[in-house]
Amino acid sequence: MMSVRSSQRASSFVSRSALALLLATGLLGSTGCGHEAHATPPPPSTQEVAQQVSAEAAAAVTAAPAPAGPAPVPATFDVADLAQRVTPMVVNITTTQKVAGGGPGFGGIDPFEFFFGPRGGGGGERAPRTPERQMARTALGTGFIIDPEGFIVTNAHVIEGADDVKVRLADEREFAADVVGRDTKLDLALLKLRGASGLPVAALGSSEALRVGEHVLAVGNPFGLGHTVTLGIVSAKARSIGAGPYDDFIQTDASINPGNSGGPLFNWKGEVIGINTAIRAGANGIGFATPVDALRDILPQLREKGRVERGKLGLLFQPLTADLGKAFGMDTPKGALVSDLEPGGAAARAGIKPGDIVVAVNGTPIHHAEDLPRKVARHAPGTTIKVSLLRSGKPLEVTAKLDQLGDGNGDEVDTKPTRGPKAPATANKFGFQFSDLAGGGVRVDRVTEAESELSPGDVLLEVNGAPVRDAKALEAALGKMKPGTVAAFKVRRGKITRFAALPIK
């Protein structure tokens, strides 16, 4: 309202100014003698006066600097028009899987025996059962067209184990489809319709440029009802929900239900920015979509090879807690803390060491530890990448030639493990009791601090980068540390090596 009224006042002011100036020039032109009148330049026309006043007003309005930042997203847009434009690009998917059923009728139950008991009667030997028959199990999903010749993107779990895949377009045409490729780690699959051509194609946008709060439109086939649109916003980005090693989901409150899997999440421009993948059981208004940028990374391989080959560094890493960050001299704990290396792997060959903190890959910052495997896996095996590190607080850059990721998760995050049992609070001031280990080193015997990252049985290998030789030397080293500081232990727990923080009180 404020901007409309201001515009009206400016327009009124311009009109009054033009009229006043016009009257003034008319009066001046009618006074004085004829000689002076001829010497005076002719008065400007009404149009010239209006243009001059309008230019001055416009200059005053545009004098304020334009705000910096990305182009604003409109608060409102024609949702019906958007839905009409994008729904032809969305398809409904039905898969059929043959499974062993059992005997005849009622899901494998013989109706005669159900009502009358075992065949043959009289407690005698039962007659031979009818052989098990094949039963068809169907599943529903959604997908979207990315090529006019009939290439379809959906979720890998939609077509998992399918013997037959049928795809229905928005115009009710139905096609058989073949599975071209799949990637179970990102839960994405590529299909090809048989005999299709000239299909409408969904434009792929940028999930990186997507901002929290933007409007999004989900289109899918919830509960097999057919094409359905739901509107919402981007609630969060980079969500990790424990679905796999490369969790990086867009969270939205646009309604997503069973049957929406594999369907597109559109931005207000009509571009696909995500693939609807998961819902939160028991929670309303929370759905998750795989970012479209992840699809872009693997699409060429799915189309050409039918599978995805990823590179790996060959290391184990862990998140940086506030205490660990403090122990390593960081004001803000960001990055991935390297806890162990694969012998002879890419990281070891590059000179990366346990205790290094990976802060960037090819110049892209690693804000959270979980970012590291996603950034590395975007590169093919054999690719050379630049890895930015912090070692003893000093920046360092190395190059690593990636190995090929096998069936495992490759570069794995070692989340904080379950702590061992705690003894009654009767131990020393460090919060744990320890003793010499046969053959060298120190073993944790008891832990009394409830929040300690140590557990009984841990073997302490280093403290603040210095080797731990025996219990006496460890106690002396800890005794020299000032209260309020944090000690960083390198710990062997079973076959895993990791780091643990110990605040000094």
CSV table of C-alpha atoms in Angstrom, one decimal, residues 262-448:
chain,number,residue,atom,x,y,z
A,262,GLY,CA,10.5,-40.5,-8.0
A,263,GLY,CA,8.3,-37.5,-8.8
A,264,PRO,CA,9.6,-34.0,-9.5
A,265,LEU,CA,9.8,-31.1,-7.1
A,266,PHE,CA,9.4,-27.9,-9.2
A,267,ASN,CA,10.4,-24.4,-8.4
A,268,TRP,CA,8.2,-21.4,-9.2
A,269,LYS,CA,9.8,-21.2,-12.7
A,270,GLY,CA,8.8,-24.7,-13.6
A,271,GLU,CA,12.3,-26.2,-13.2
A,272,VAL,CA,12.9,-29.5,-11.5
A,273,ILE,CA,15.0,-28.8,-8.4
A,274,GLY,CA,14.6,-32.2,-6.6
A,275,ILE,CA,13.3,-35.7,-6.9
A,276,ASN,CA,10.8,-36.7,-4.2
A,277,THR,CA,12.3,-39.6,-2.4
A,278,ALA,CA,11.3,-40.1,1.3
A,279,ILE,CA,8.8,-39.2,3.9
A,280,ARG,CA,9.0,-39.2,7.7
A,281,ALA,CA,6.9,-41.9,9.2
A,282,GLY,CA,4.3,-40.4,11.6
A,283,ALA,CA,5.2,-36.8,10.7
A,284,ASN,CA,2.9,-34.5,8.7
A,285,GLY,CA,4.3,-31.9,6.4
A,286,ILE,CA,7.8,-33.3,6.2
A,287,GLY,CA,9.1,-34.7,3.0
A,288,PHE,CA,12.5,-35.1,1.5
A,289,ALA,CA,13.8,-34.8,-2.1
A,290,THR,CA,17.1,-35.7,-3.7
A,291,PRO,CA,18.8,-32.5,-5.1
A,292,VAL,CA,18.7,-32.3,-8.9
A,293,ASP,CA,22.4,-31.4,-8.9
A,294,ALA,CA,23.1,-34.9,-7.6
A,295,LEU,CA,21.1,-36.3,-10.6
A,296,ARG,CA,23.1,-34.1,-13.0
A,297,ASP,CA,26.4,-35.6,-11.7
A,298,ILE,CA,25.4,-39.2,-12.4
A,299,LEU,CA,23.0,-38.9,-15.4
A,300,PRO,CA,25.6,-39.4,-18.1
A,301,GLN,CA,26.9,-42.6,-16.5
A,302,LEU,CA,23.4,-44.0,-16.0
A,303,ARG,CA,22.7,-43.4,-19.6
A,304,GLU,CA,26.0,-44.8,-21.0
A,305,LYS,CA,26.9,-47.5,-18.5
A,306,GLY,CA,23.8,-48.3,-16.6
A,307,ARG,CA,25.7,-47.8,-13.3
A,308,VAL,CA,27.7,-45.2,-11.5
A,309,GLU,CA,31.4,-45.4,-10.8
A,310,ARG,CA,32.6,-43.1,-8.0
A,311,GLY,CA,36.0,-42.2,-6.7
A,312,LYS,CA,37.2,-42.6,-3.1
A,313,LEU,CA,40.0,-41.2,-1.0
A,314,GLY,CA,40.3,-44.2,1.2
A,315,LEU,CA,40.0,-42.8,4.7
A,316,LEU,CA,37.9,-42.8,7.8
A,317,PHE,CA,36.8,-39.5,9.3
A,318,GLN,CA,34.7,-38.1,12.1
A,319,PRO,CA,32.7,-35.0,12.8
A,320,LEU,CA,34.4,-32.2,14.7
A,321,THR,CA,32.7,-31.6,18.1
A,322,ALA,CA,33.0,-28.3,19.9
A,323,ASP,CA,35.6,-29.9,22.2
A,324,LEU,CA,37.6,-31.5,19.4
A,325,GLY,CA,37.6,-28.2,17.5
A,326,LYS,CA,39.0,-26.5,20.6
A,327,ALA,CA,41.6,-29.2,21.0
A,328,PHE,CA,42.8,-28.6,17.4
A,329,GLY,CA,42.8,-24.8,17.9
A,330,MET,CA,39.7,-24.0,15.8
A,331,ASP,CA,37.3,-21.2,16.9
A,332,THR,CA,34.5,-22.7,14.7
A,333,PRO,CA,34.7,-26.5,14.2
A,334,LYS,CA,34.2,-27.0,10.5
A,335,GLY,CA,35.5,-29.8,8.3
A,336,ALA,CA,36.1,-33.5,8.6
A,337,LEU,CA,38.7,-34.9,11.0
A,338,VAL,CA,40.7,-37.8,9.5
A,339,SER,CA,40.8,-40.6,12.0
A,340,ASP,CA,42.3,-43.5,10.0
A,341,LEU,CA,43.6,-44.3,6.5
A,342,GLU,CA,43.2,-47.2,4.1
A,343,PRO,CA,46.7,-48.6,3.7
A,344,GLY,CA,48.0,-47.7,0.2
A,345,GLY,CA,44.8,-45.8,-0.6
A,346,ALA,CA,44.6,-42.4,-2.4
A,347,ALA,CA,44.7,-40.4,0.9
A,348,ALA,CA,47.8,-42.3,2.1
A,349,ARG,CA,49.5,-41.8,-1.2
A,350,ALA,CA,48.8,-38.1,-1.1
A,351,GLY,CA,50.4,-37.7,2.3
A,352,ILE,CA,47.2,-37.2,4.3
A,353,LYS,CA,47.6,-38.2,8.0
A,354,PRO,CA,45.3,-39.0,10.9
A,355,GLY,CA,44.6,-35.8,12.7
A,356,ASP,CA,44.5,-33.7,9.5
A,357,ILE,CA,41.3,-31.8,9.1
A,358,VAL,CA,39.9,-31.7,5.5
A,359,VAL,CA,38.4,-28.2,5.0
A,360,ALA,CA,37.9,-28.1,1.2
A,361,VAL,CA,37.9,-30.3,-1.9
A,362,ASN,CA,38.8,-28.5,-5.2
A,363,GLY,CA,38.2,-25.2,-3.4
A,364,THR,CA,34.6,-26.1,-2.3
A,365,PRO,CA,34.4,-25.8,1.5
A,366,ILE,CA,33.6,-28.8,3.7
A,367,HIS,CA,31.3,-27.2,6.4
A,368,HIS,CA,30.2,-30.5,7.9
A,369,ALA,CA,32.0,-33.9,7.9
A,370,GLU,CA,29.2,-35.5,5.9
A,371,ASP,CA,29.9,-33.2,3.0
A,372,LEU,CA,33.3,-34.9,2.4
A,373,PRO,CA,32.1,-38.2,0.8
A,374,ARG,CA,29.5,-36.3,-1.3
A,375,LYS,CA,32.2,-34.0,-2.7
A,376,VAL,CA,34.6,-36.8,-3.4
A,377,ALA,CA,32.1,-39.2,-4.9
A,378,ARG,CA,31.1,-36.6,-7.6
A,379,HIS,CA,34.5,-37.4,-9.2
A,380,ALA,CA,35.2,-40.5,-11.3
A,381,PRO,CA,37.9,-42.9,-10.4
A,382,GLY,CA,41.3,-41.8,-11.6
A,383,THR,CA,40.5,-38.1,-11.2
A,384,THR,CA,43.0,-35.9,-9.4
A,385,ILE,CA,41.6,-33.6,-6.9
A,386,LYS,CA,43.0,-30.9,-4.6
A,387,VAL,CA,42.4,-31.5,-0.9
A,388,SER,CA,42.8,-28.5,1.5
A,389,LEU,CA,43.8,-29.5,5.0
A,390,LEU,CA,44.6,-28.1,8.4
A,391,ARG,CA,47.6,-29.8,10.0
A,392,SER,CA,48.6,-28.6,13.5
A,393,GLY,CA,46.6,-25.4,12.8
A,394,LYS,CA,48.5,-24.7,9.6
A,395,PRO,CA,46.9,-24.8,6.1
A,396,LEU,CA,48.2,-27.4,3.7
A,397,GLU,CA,47.1,-28.5,0.2
A,398,VAL,CA,47.7,-31.9,-1.4
A,399,THR,CA,46.6,-33.6,-4.6
A,400,ALA,CA,45.1,-37.1,-4.6
A,401,LYS,CA,44.3,-39.4,-7.5
A,402,LEU,CA,41.1,-41.1,-6.6
A,403,ASP,CA,40.6,-44.9,-6.4
A,404,GLN,CA,37.4,-46.6,-7.4
A,405,LEU,CA,34.7,-47.0,-4.9
A,406,GLY,CA,33.6,-50.6,-4.5
A,407,ASP,CA,30.3,-51.9,-3.0
A,408,GLY,CA,31.1,-50.4,0.4
A,409,ASN,CA,30.6,-46.8,1.4
A,410,GLY,CA,34.3,-45.9,0.7
A,411,ASP,CA,35.1,-42.8,2.7
A,412,GLU,CA,33.1,-43.4,5.8
A,413,VAL,CA,32.1,-41.2,8.6
A,414,ASP,CA,32.8,-42.6,12.1
A,415,THR,CA,30.0,-41.2,14.1
A,416,LYS,CA,30.4,-40.9,17.9
A,417,PRO,CA,30.1,-44.5,19.1
A,418,THR,CA,28.1,-45.7,22.1
A,419,ARG,CA,30.1,-45.0,25.3
A,420,GLY,CA,31.0,-47.9,27.5
A,421,PRO,CA,29.7,-48.4,31.1
A,422,LYS,CA,30.8,-45.8,33.6
A,423,ALA,CA,32.1,-46.6,37.1
A,424,PRO,CA,31.0,-44.7,40.2
A,425,ALA,CA,32.5,-41.2,40.5
A,426,THR,CA,35.5,-42.1,42.6
A,427,ALA,CA,38.3,-41.9,40.0
A,428,ASN,CA,40.9,-39.2,39.6
A,429,LYS,CA,40.5,-35.6,38.5
A,430,PHE,CA,40.8,-36.5,34.8
A,431,GLY,CA,37.5,-38.5,34.9
A,432,PHE,CA,39.0,-41.8,34.0
A,433,GLN,CA,41.5,-44.3,35.4
A,434,PHE,CA,44.2,-45.9,33.2
A,435,SER,CA,47.1,-48.2,33.5
A,436,ASP,CA,50.1,-49.4,31.5
A,437,LEU,CA,49.5,-51.7,28.6
A,438,ALA,CA,51.7,-54.7,28.0
A,439,GLY,CA,54.0,-53.9,25.1
A,440,GLY,CA,53.6,-50.2,25.5
A,441,GLY,CA,50.9,-47.6,25.6
A,442,VAL,CA,48.1,-46.9,28.1
A,443,ARG,CA,44.7,-48.6,28.5
A,444,VAL,CA,41.5,-46.9,29.9
A,445,ASP,CA,40.3,-49.0,32.8
A,446,ARG,CA,37.4,-47.1,34.2
A,447,VAL,CA,35.5,-43.9,33.2
A,448,THR,CA,33.6,-41.8,35.7
